[in-house]
């Protein structure tokens, strides 16, 4: 008994947390919120933002080529080395005739020639005795250097322009990925609404047949109709029940697809207080030019990038000039005596003039120019395709609007036909087969209307995409 009380108290304590968790799992969405969440959680957009950061870093690195490259170098070494030796050094004497010091070489009186020792070297009259006893503790060296390019064959200018183009392309690419993400969000949102309304339609159709089953069964019991009529209705009712199950499964899959787009867990419960017929969009039939599209601008940047690459390749085979200035300090650490130090300033100017590369320059420049021409042809080709896509999207939008109008009329006619068939059947003027056909036609017309509205919304979003009219809130 005591254990049961403990379990009940524990359940009472933790139940609010379960209720809160279940409430938090419900995600209320609107079209605007769906777009915002998709944009915020899109890995594609995050990658595009990192590419912008990468391009910005490359631009900063390219600018640094204009500035001196300053470096400090330091080297230290410890290596205790004792030097203990005795040296016999040759001497010199003063020549009264020339006033200079000359080697004090021993002369053979008989020949008047220098006396040569066994080692093949001249023998001196006198040698200086020099004992050496030095202990080297080590040493260190430090230097400061600055290198400045003066002329690099135009490569620095071309490199900076390419870096600026790359940064611009990264920004435009992010805009393109944002538009594609918003279009994907619209597609998933409208698809979910469409399937949701088809679930409602399937249940309505099931209810119609359920009511009809009840009616024909009563009629059969009273002997007004035969069993064959009942079986026909029951078959249709079973088929309608299967359609409900399929529609509900489709709704789950559409919900999971929408969860993926907005960046939440697949098991999140979605609630949308909207219908496919009530969603408004800002698409309208306006003129658009392929040259205004982001895709065209990116291809234009590719052409300009290829043009600068030609200059970059040519710069490898043009003269290069630069200067460098440095200061060096060198010290040897000695034991017991003063250290040996040396320092000084140095300046260097260098010029490199390529003479011949035996066709390498010609070949590489030819490749770069061919790549530039290819980019131009691709731009011309893409302009035609992009303009065609705009026109196709515009015509598809007009067709979708016409389809909605036609399905509205068809649904009105199907409603009237169902009403008349129902009245005639109740009066005994129409067979059960005709009534079932009228109900099936009504369901088909209703489903066609849902498909037409969904198609219209997706076509509107597609027209916004191809005309660059999606607006990001971030």
mmCIF file of N, CA and C in Angstrom, residues 239-359:
data_model
loop_
_atom_site.group_PDB
_atom_site.id
_atom_site.type_symbol
_atom_site.label_atom_id
_atom_site.label_comp_id
_atom_site.label_asym_id
_atom_site.label_seq_id
_atom_site.Cartn_x
_atom_site.Cartn_y
_atom_site.Cartn_z
ATOM 1 N N UNK A 239 -13.782 0.821 -50.356
ATOM 2 C CA UNK A 239 -12.764 1.530 -51.134
ATOM 3 C C UNK A 239 -12.524 2.931 -50.571
ATOM 4 N N UNK A 240 -13.600 3.599 -50.144
ATOM 5 C CA UNK A 240 -13.461 4.930 -49.546
ATOM 6 C C UNK A 240 -12.674 4.866 -48.237
ATOM 7 N N UNK A 241 -12.897 3.805 -47.449
ATOM 8 C CA UNK A 241 -12.147 3.643 -46.194
ATOM 9 C C UNK A 241 -10.660 3.461 -46.480
ATOM 10 N N UNK A 242 -10.354 2.718 -47.542
ATOM 11 C CA UNK A 242 -8.960 2.551 -47.922
ATOM 12 C C UNK A 242 -8.345 3.868 -48.363
ATOM 13 N N UNK A 243 -9.100 4.695 -49.056
ATOM 14 C CA UNK A 243 -8.619 6.011 -49.480
ATOM 15 C C UNK A 243 -8.317 6.904 -48.275
ATOM 16 N N UNK A 244 -9.136 6.793 -47.243
ATOM 17 C CA UNK A 244 -8.883 7.570 -46.014
ATOM 18 C C UNK A 244 -7.552 7.160 -45.396
ATOM 19 N N UNK A 245 -7.323 5.857 -45.331
ATOM 20 C CA UNK A 245 -6.069 5.373 -44.746
ATOM 21 C C UNK A 245 -4.867 5.854 -45.565
ATOM 22 N N UNK A 246 -4.967 5.757 -46.885
ATOM 23 C CA UNK A 246 -3.876 6.218 -47.742
ATOM 24 C C UNK A 246 -3.632 7.719 -47.571
ATOM 25 N N UNK A 247 -4.706 8.485 -47.486
ATOM 26 C CA UNK A 247 -4.577 9.936 -47.320
ATOM 27 C C UNK A 247 -3.914 10.281 -45.989
ATOM 28 N N UNK A 248 -4.289 9.574 -44.931
ATOM 29 C CA UNK A 248 -3.686 9.838 -43.614
ATOM 30 C C UNK A 248 -2.211 9.476 -43.605
ATOM 31 N N UNK A 249 -1.849 8.364 -44.258
ATOM 32 C CA UNK A 249 -0.424 8.015 -44.365
ATOM 33 C C UNK A 249 0.334 9.058 -45.184
ATOM 34 N N UNK A 250 -0.305 9.537 -46.237
ATOM 35 C CA UNK A 250 0.319 10.588 -47.037
ATOM 36 C C UNK A 250 0.516 11.866 -46.243
ATOM 37 N N UNK A 251 -0.439 12.164 -45.346
ATOM 38 C CA UNK A 251 -0.313 13.355 -44.502
ATOM 39 C C UNK A 251 0.879 13.230 -43.554
ATOM 40 N N UNK A 252 1.089 12.030 -43.015
ATOM 41 C CA UNK A 252 2.245 11.823 -42.135
ATOM 42 C C UNK A 252 3.557 12.053 -42.885
ATOM 43 N N UNK A 253 3.629 11.499 -44.095
ATOM 44 C CA UNK A 253 4.847 11.685 -44.895
ATOM 45 C C UNK A 253 5.043 13.146 -45.268
ATOM 46 N N UNK A 254 3.956 13.835 -45.628
ATOM 47 C CA UNK A 254 4.054 15.265 -45.965
ATOM 48 C C UNK A 254 4.491 16.073 -44.748
ATOM 49 N N UNK A 255 3.989 15.670 -43.561
ATOM 50 C CA UNK A 255 4.406 16.351 -42.331
ATOM 51 C C UNK A 255 5.881 16.150 -42.042
ATOM 52 N N UNK A 256 6.387 14.945 -42.270
ATOM 53 C CA UNK A 256 7.810 14.681 -42.062
ATOM 54 C C UNK A 256 8.664 15.479 -43.049
ATOM 55 N N UNK A 257 8.194 15.571 -44.285
ATOM 56 C CA UNK A 257 8.925 16.362 -45.279
ATOM 57 C C UNK A 257 8.953 17.837 -44.886
ATOM 58 N N UNK A 258 7.841 18.333 -44.359
ATOM 59 C CA UNK A 258 7.790 19.730 -43.912
ATOM 60 C C UNK A 258 8.682 19.938 -42.692
ATOM 61 N N UNK A 259 8.720 18.973 -41.788
ATOM 62 C CA UNK A 259 9.616 19.062 -40.621
ATOM 63 C C UNK A 259 11.074 19.136 -41.057
ATOM 64 N N UNK A 260 11.430 18.354 -42.051
ATOM 65 C CA UNK A 260 12.809 18.387 -42.549
ATOM 66 C C UNK A 260 13.164 19.763 -43.094
ATOM 67 N N UNK A 261 12.237 20.369 -43.817
ATOM 68 C CA UNK A 261 12.509 21.675 -44.432
ATOM 69 C C UNK A 261 12.677 22.764 -43.375
ATOM 70 N N UNK A 262 11.816 22.748 -42.343
ATOM 71 C CA UNK A 262 11.882 23.803 -41.326
ATOM 72 C C UNK A 262 12.905 23.487 -40.242
ATOM 73 N N UNK A 263 13.498 22.300 -40.276
ATOM 74 C CA UNK A 263 14.591 21.986 -39.367
ATOM 75 C C UNK A 263 14.169 21.533 -37.981
ATOM 76 N N UNK A 264 13.075 20.756 -37.878
ATOM 77 C CA UNK A 264 12.652 20.231 -36.580
ATOM 78 C C UNK A 264 12.593 18.706 -36.683
ATOM 79 N N UNK A 265 12.396 18.072 -35.522
ATOM 80 C CA UNK A 265 12.348 16.616 -35.485
ATOM 81 C C UNK A 265 11.167 16.082 -36.302
ATOM 82 N N UNK A 266 11.399 14.928 -36.943
ATOM 83 C CA UNK A 266 10.368 14.340 -37.792
ATOM 84 C C UNK A 266 9.076 14.029 -37.034
ATOM 85 N N UNK A 267 9.182 13.758 -35.742
ATOM 86 C CA UNK A 267 8.006 13.380 -34.950
ATOM 87 C C UNK A 267 7.248 14.585 -34.404
ATOM 88 N N UNK A 268 7.670 15.781 -34.759
ATOM 89 C CA UNK A 268 6.985 16.983 -34.285
ATOM 90 C C UNK A 268 5.587 17.059 -34.893
ATOM 91 N N UNK A 269 4.619 17.331 -34.033
ATOM 92 C CA UNK A 269 3.243 17.460 -34.504
ATOM 93 C C UNK A 269 3.036 18.853 -35.096
ATOM 94 N N UNK A 270 2.521 18.912 -36.300
ATOM 95 C CA UNK A 270 2.345 20.186 -37.005
ATOM 96 C C UNK A 270 0.876 20.580 -36.988
ATOM 97 N N UNK A 271 0.648 21.847 -36.742
ATOM 98 C CA UNK A 271 -0.714 22.384 -36.780
ATOM 99 C C UNK A 271 -0.716 23.619 -37.679
ATOM 100 N N UNK A 272 -1.541 23.605 -38.716
ATOM 101 C CA UNK A 272 -1.656 24.736 -39.643
ATOM 102 C C UNK A 272 -3.130 25.119 -39.724
ATOM 103 N N UNK A 273 -3.431 26.306 -39.249
ATOM 104 C CA UNK A 273 -4.809 26.800 -39.267
ATOM 105 C C UNK A 273 -5.046 27.573 -40.562
ATOM 106 N N UNK A 274 -4.990 26.850 -41.658
ATOM 107 C CA UNK A 274 -5.090 27.475 -42.966
ATOM 108 C C UNK A 274 -5.597 26.430 -43.953
ATOM 109 N N UNK A 275 -6.033 26.879 -45.095
ATOM 110 C CA UNK A 275 -6.442 25.966 -46.166
ATOM 111 C C UNK A 275 -5.793 26.421 -47.461
ATOM 112 N N UNK A 276 -5.693 25.510 -48.398
ATOM 113 C CA UNK A 276 -4.990 25.809 -49.635
ATOM 114 C C UNK A 276 -5.664 26.921 -50.424
ATOM 115 N N UNK A 277 -6.953 27.102 -50.209
ATOM 116 C CA UNK A 277 -7.663 28.148 -50.938
ATOM 117 C C UNK A 277 -7.524 29.520 -50.316
ATOM 118 N N UNK A 278 -7.093 29.582 -49.051
ATOM 119 C CA UNK A 278 -6.994 30.870 -48.361
ATOM 120 C C UNK A 278 -5.597 31.479 -48.407
ATOM 121 N N UNK A 279 -4.586 30.691 -48.780
ATOM 122 C CA UNK A 279 -3.206 31.190 -48.777
ATOM 123 C C UNK A 279 -3.042 32.212 -49.887
ATOM 124 N N UNK A 280 -2.513 33.359 -49.524
ATOM 125 C CA UNK A 280 -2.262 34.408 -50.525
ATOM 126 C C UNK A 280 -0.781 34.472 -50.829
ATOM 127 N N UNK A 281 -0.467 34.822 -52.051
ATOM 128 C CA UNK A 281 0.915 34.957 -52.486
ATOM 129 C C UNK A 281 1.057 36.260 -53.248
ATOM 130 N N UNK A 282 2.275 36.702 -53.419
ATOM 131 C CA UNK A 282 2.527 38.010 -54.034
ATOM 132 C C UNK A 282 2.926 37.910 -55.490
ATOM 133 N N UNK A 283 2.745 36.740 -56.090
ATOM 134 C CA UNK A 283 3.160 36.562 -57.483
ATOM 135 C C UNK A 283 2.161 37.233 -58.410
ATOM 136 N N UNK A 284 2.669 37.920 -59.407
ATOM 137 C CA UNK A 284 1.835 38.537 -60.437
ATOM 138 C C UNK A 284 2.585 38.466 -61.749
ATOM 139 N N UNK A 285 1.850 38.551 -62.812
ATOM 140 C CA UNK A 285 2.442 38.416 -64.147
ATOM 141 C C UNK A 285 3.130 39.728 -64.506
ATOM 142 N N UNK A 286 4.425 39.815 -64.232
ATOM 143 C CA UNK A 286 5.206 41.012 -64.560
ATOM 144 C C UNK A 286 6.351 40.607 -65.472
ATOM 145 N N UNK A 287 6.827 41.575 -66.243
ATOM 146 C CA UNK A 287 7.936 41.295 -67.161
ATOM 147 C C UNK A 287 9.217 41.085 -66.363
ATOM 148 N N UNK A 288 10.039 40.167 -66.826
ATOM 149 C CA UNK A 288 11.310 39.878 -66.153
ATOM 150 C C UNK A 288 12.355 39.579 -67.208
ATOM 151 N N UNK A 289 13.585 39.926 -66.901
ATOM 152 C CA UNK A 289 14.682 39.747 -67.836
ATOM 153 C C UNK A 289 15.673 38.753 -67.258
ATOM 154 N N UNK A 290 16.212 37.908 -68.122
ATOM 155 C CA UNK A 290 17.175 36.902 -67.665
ATOM 156 C C UNK A 290 18.415 37.544 -67.064
ATOM 157 N N UNK A 291 18.781 38.733 -67.530
ATOM 158 C CA UNK A 291 19.987 39.391 -67.025
ATOM 159 C C UNK A 291 19.832 39.891 -65.595
ATOM 160 N N UNK A 292 18.599 39.911 -65.102
ATOM 161 C CA UNK A 292 18.366 40.323 -63.712
ATOM 162 C C UNK A 292 18.446 39.151 -62.739
ATOM 163 N N UNK A 293 18.552 37.935 -63.254
ATOM 164 C CA UNK A 293 18.553 36.763 -62.391
ATOM 165 C C UNK A 293 19.935 36.539 -61.776
ATOM 166 N N UNK A 294 19.922 35.950 -60.593
ATOM 167 C CA UNK A 294 21.176 35.703 -59.873
ATOM 168 C C UNK A 294 22.045 34.725 -60.651
ATOM 169 N N UNK A 295 21.424 33.721 -61.260
ATOM 170 C CA UNK A 295 22.202 32.745 -62.023
ATOM 171 C C UNK A 295 23.009 33.415 -63.125
ATOM 172 N N UNK A 296 22.386 34.398 -63.793
ATOM 173 C CA UNK A 296 23.085 35.124 -64.868
ATOM 174 C C UNK A 296 24.242 35.941 -64.306
ATOM 175 N N UNK A 297 24.020 36.591 -63.170
ATOM 176 C CA UNK A 297 25.077 37.400 -62.558
ATOM 177 C C UNK A 297 26.263 36.532 -62.132
ATOM 178 N N UNK A 298 25.969 35.327 -61.639
ATOM 179 C CA UNK A 298 27.052 34.421 -61.251
ATOM 180 C C UNK A 298 27.866 33.994 -62.469
ATOM 181 N N UNK A 299 27.189 33.730 -63.576
ATOM 182 C CA UNK A 299 27.910 33.364 -64.794
ATOM 183 C C UNK A 299 28.704 34.549 -65.337
ATOM 184 N N UNK A 300 28.166 35.756 -65.203
ATOM 185 C CA UNK A 300 28.923 36.953 -65.588
ATOM 186 C C UNK A 300 30.205 37.070 -64.763
ATOM 187 N N UNK A 301 30.095 36.796 -63.499
ATOM 188 C CA UNK A 301 31.278 36.845 -62.635
ATOM 189 C C UNK A 301 32.287 35.772 -63.031
ATOM 190 N N UNK A 302 31.800 34.625 -63.467
ATOM 191 C CA UNK A 302 32.707 33.574 -63.943
ATOM 192 C C UNK A 302 33.498 34.044 -65.159
ATOM 193 N N UNK A 303 32.827 34.786 -66.051
ATOM 194 C CA UNK A 303 33.508 35.332 -67.235
ATOM 195 C C UNK A 303 34.595 36.315 -66.809
ATOM 196 N N UNK A 304 34.265 37.206 -65.877
ATOM 197 C CA UNK A 304 35.239 38.190 -65.419
ATOM 198 C C UNK A 304 36.387 37.513 -64.672
ATOM 199 N N UNK A 305 36.081 36.461 -63.941
ATOM 200 C CA UNK A 305 37.123 35.714 -63.241
ATOM 201 C C UNK A 305 38.086 35.082 -64.239
ATOM 202 N N UNK A 306 37.552 34.519 -65.321
ATOM 203 C CA UNK A 306 38.403 33.918 -66.353
ATOM 204 C C UNK A 306 39.252 34.973 -67.045
ATOM 205 N N UNK A 307 38.713 36.158 -67.222
ATOM 206 C CA UNK A 307 39.471 37.257 -67.842
ATOM 207 C C UNK A 307 40.662 37.667 -66.968
ATOM 208 N N UNK A 308 40.437 37.763 -65.669
ATOM 209 C CA UNK A 308 41.537 38.113 -64.768
ATOM 210 C C UNK A 308 42.547 36.980 -64.667
ATOM 211 N N UNK A 309 42.090 35.757 -64.851
ATOM 212 C CA UNK A 309 43.011 34.617 -64.804
ATOM 213 C C UNK A 309 44.013 34.670 -65.954
ATOM 214 N N UNK A 310 43.587 35.204 -67.100
ATOM 215 C CA UNK A 310 44.526 35.379 -68.219
ATOM 216 C C UNK A 310 45.673 36.290 -67.791
ATOM 217 N N UNK A 311 45.336 37.399 -67.144
ATOM 218 C CA UNK A 311 46.370 38.341 -66.683
ATOM 219 C C UNK A 311 47.256 37.698 -65.619
ATOM 220 N N UNK A 312 46.650 36.851 -64.800
ATOM 221 C CA UNK A 312 47.427 36.184 -63.755
ATOM 222 C C UNK A 312 48.443 35.225 -64.372
ATOM 223 N N UNK A 313 48.020 34.489 -65.399
ATOM 224 C CA UNK A 313 48.933 33.559 -66.075
ATOM 225 C C UNK A 313 50.025 34.323 -66.810
ATOM 226 N N UNK A 314 49.655 35.396 -67.490
ATOM 227 C CA UNK A 314 50.651 36.196 -68.205
ATOM 228 C C UNK A 314 51.671 36.794 -67.238
ATOM 229 N N UNK A 315 51.230 37.143 -66.037
ATOM 230 C CA UNK A 315 52.132 37.741 -65.060
ATOM 231 C C UNK A 315 53.262 36.823 -64.626
ATOM 232 N N UNK A 316 53.044 35.493 -64.745
ATOM 233 C CA UNK A 316 54.106 34.549 -64.375
ATOM 234 C C UNK A 316 55.308 34.647 -65.298
ATOM 235 N N UNK A 317 55.121 35.217 -66.481
ATOM 236 C CA UNK A 317 56.200 35.264 -67.472
ATOM 237 C C UNK A 317 56.622 36.698 -67.802
ATOM 238 N N UNK A 318 56.234 37.655 -66.941
ATOM 239 C CA UNK A 318 56.666 39.044 -67.068
ATOM 240 C C UNK A 318 57.720 39.341 -66.018
ATOM 241 N N UNK A 319 58.515 40.436 -66.212
ATOM 242 C CA UNK A 319 59.554 40.778 -65.233
ATOM 243 C C UNK A 319 58.977 40.985 -63.840
ATOM 244 N N UNK A 320 59.759 40.635 -62.846
ATOM 245 C CA UNK A 320 59.408 40.839 -61.444
ATOM 246 C C UNK A 320 60.527 41.605 -60.761
ATOM 247 N N UNK A 321 60.186 42.552 -59.920
ATOM 248 C CA UNK A 321 61.177 43.354 -59.203
ATOM 249 C C UNK A 321 60.732 43.528 -57.757
ATOM 250 N N UNK A 322 61.717 43.569 -56.863
ATOM 251 C CA UNK A 322 61.424 43.756 -55.447
ATOM 252 C C UNK A 322 62.648 44.195 -54.679
ATOM 253 N N UNK A 323 62.434 44.680 -53.496
ATOM 254 C CA UNK A 323 63.521 45.108 -52.621
ATOM 255 C C UNK A 323 63.309 44.490 -51.245
ATOM 256 N N UNK A 324 64.439 44.357 -50.527
ATOM 257 C CA UNK A 324 64.364 43.874 -49.150
ATOM 258 C C UNK A 324 65.419 44.590 -48.325
ATOM 259 N N UNK A 325 65.082 44.852 -47.088
ATOM 260 C CA UNK A 325 65.972 45.511 -46.134
ATOM 261 C C UNK A 325 66.005 44.672 -44.878
ATOM 262 N N UNK A 326 67.224 44.497 -44.325
ATOM 263 C CA UNK A 326 67.330 43.678 -43.132
ATOM 264 C C UNK A 326 68.426 44.152 -42.200
ATOM 265 N N UNK A 327 68.337 43.713 -40.980
ATOM 266 C CA UNK A 327 69.357 44.010 -39.965
ATOM 267 C C UNK A 327 69.686 42.695 -39.271
ATOM 268 N N UNK A 328 71.020 42.378 -39.187
ATOM 269 C CA UNK A 328 71.477 41.115 -38.611
ATOM 270 C C UNK A 328 72.364 41.368 -37.403
ATOM 271 N N UNK A 329 72.243 40.519 -36.433
ATOM 272 C CA UNK A 329 73.112 40.564 -35.248
ATOM 273 C C UNK A 329 73.575 39.146 -34.945
ATOM 274 N N UNK A 330 74.937 39.000 -34.748
ATOM 275 C CA UNK A 330 75.526 37.689 -34.526
ATOM 276 C C UNK A 330 76.466 37.769 -33.328
ATOM 277 N N UNK A 331 76.403 36.786 -32.437
ATOM 278 C CA UNK A 331 77.255 36.797 -31.245
ATOM 279 C C UNK A 331 77.706 35.377 -30.922
ATOM 280 N N UNK A 332 79.033 35.244 -30.614
ATOM 281 C CA UNK A 332 79.601 33.977 -30.165
ATOM 282 C C UNK A 332 79.969 34.129 -28.687
ATOM 283 N N UNK A 333 79.480 33.258 -27.837
ATOM 284 C CA UNK A 333 79.707 33.339 -26.393
ATOM 285 C C UNK A 333 80.992 32.580 -26.062
ATOM 286 N N UNK A 334 81.957 33.310 -25.472
ATOM 287 C CA UNK A 334 83.258 32.733 -25.104
ATOM 288 C C UNK A 334 83.399 32.705 -23.594
ATOM 289 N N UNK A 335 84.142 31.718 -23.086
ATOM 290 C CA UNK A 335 84.312 31.547 -21.646
ATOM 291 C C UNK A 335 85.585 32.257 -21.198
ATOM 292 N N UNK A 336 85.406 33.220 -20.302
ATOM 293 C CA UNK A 336 86.559 33.898 -19.728
ATOM 294 C C UNK A 336 87.003 35.127 -20.483
ATOM 295 N N UNK A 337 86.522 35.361 -21.666
ATOM 296 C CA UNK A 337 86.913 36.551 -22.433
ATOM 297 C C UNK A 337 85.653 37.174 -23.018
ATOM 298 N N UNK A 338 85.808 38.357 -23.615
ATOM 299 C CA UNK A 338 84.667 39.051 -24.196
ATOM 300 C C UNK A 338 84.089 38.256 -25.361
ATOM 301 N N UNK A 339 82.755 38.305 -25.485
ATOM 302 C CA UNK A 339 82.086 37.633 -26.595
ATOM 303 C C UNK A 339 82.453 38.292 -27.921
ATOM 304 N N UNK A 340 82.323 37.487 -28.982
ATOM 305 C CA UNK A 340 82.546 38.027 -30.320
ATOM 306 C C UNK A 340 81.195 38.421 -30.902
ATOM 307 N N UNK A 341 81.035 39.714 -31.230
ATOM 308 C CA UNK A 341 79.775 40.234 -31.755
ATOM 309 C C UNK A 341 79.981 40.815 -33.143
ATOM 310 N N UNK A 342 78.891 40.693 -33.961
ATOM 311 C CA UNK A 342 78.903 41.293 -35.291
ATOM 312 C C UNK A 342 77.485 41.676 -35.650
ATOM 313 N N UNK A 343 77.291 42.833 -36.248
ATOM 314 C CA UNK A 343 75.947 43.267 -36.657
ATOM 315 C C UNK A 343 76.083 44.210 -37.838
ATOM 316 N N UNK A 344 74.961 44.372 -38.560
ATOM 317 C CA UNK A 344 75.012 45.268 -39.707
ATOM 318 C C UNK A 344 73.679 45.335 -40.435
ATOM 319 N N UNK A 345 73.531 46.362 -41.220
ATOM 320 C CA UNK A 345 72.334 46.605 -42.018
ATOM 321 C C UNK A 345 72.614 46.169 -43.455
ATOM 322 N N UNK A 346 71.603 45.551 -44.098
ATOM 323 C CA UNK A 346 71.788 45.146 -45.485
ATOM 324 C C UNK A 346 70.547 45.491 -46.289
ATOM 325 N N UNK A 347 70.729 45.757 -47.545
ATOM 326 C CA UNK A 347 69.637 46.069 -48.478
ATOM 327 C C UNK A 347 69.896 45.344 -49.791
ATOM 328 N N UNK A 348 68.814 44.769 -50.327
ATOM 329 C CA UNK A 348 68.943 43.987 -51.559
ATOM 330 C C UNK A 348 67.844 44.403 -52.521
ATOM 331 N N UNK A 349 68.179 44.595 -53.764
ATOM 332 C CA UNK A 349 67.220 44.836 -54.839
ATOM 333 C C UNK A 349 67.370 43.704 -55.854
ATOM 334 N N UNK A 350 66.234 43.141 -56.291
ATOM 335 C CA UNK A 350 66.293 42.020 -57.216
ATOM 336 C C UNK A 350 65.346 42.243 -58.387
ATOM 337 N N UNK A 351 65.777 41.807 -59.545
ATOM 338 C CA UNK A 351 64.976 41.883 -60.765
ATOM 339 C C UNK A 351 65.069 40.525 -61.464
ATOM 340 N N UNK A 352 63.901 39.982 -61.833
ATOM 341 C CA UNK A 352 63.861 38.720 -62.553
ATOM 342 C C UNK A 352 63.177 38.950 -63.898
ATOM 343 N N UNK A 353 63.911 38.662 -64.976
ATOM 344 C CA UNK A 353 63.389 38.865 -66.323
ATOM 345 C C UNK A 353 63.375 37.520 -67.040
ATOM 346 N N UNK A 354 62.197 36.931 -67.250
ATOM 347 C CA UNK A 354 62.142 35.665 -67.985
ATOM 348 C C UNK A 354 62.597 35.855 -69.434
ATOM 349 N N UNK A 355 63.396 34.936 -69.912
ATOM 350 C CA UNK A 355 63.898 35.015 -71.290
ATOM 351 C C UNK A 355 63.080 34.100 -72.193
ATOM 352 N N UNK A 356 63.040 32.830 -71.866
ATOM 353 C CA UNK A 356 62.258 31.889 -72.666
ATOM 354 C C UNK A 356 61.795 30.730 -71.787
ATOM 355 N N UNK A 357 60.633 30.212 -72.110
ATOM 356 C CA UNK A 357 60.106 29.037 -71.414
ATOM 357 C C UNK A 357 59.827 27.914 -72.396
ATOM 358 N N UNK A 358 60.317 28.076 -73.615
ATOM 359 C CA UNK A 358 60.204 27.051 -74.657
ATOM 360 C C UNK A 358 58.742 26.614 -74.878
ATOM 361 N N UNK A 359 57.854 27.608 -74.973
ATOM 362 C CA UNK A 359 56.453 27.326 -75.302
ATOM 363 C C UNK A 359 55.528 27.170 -74.114
#
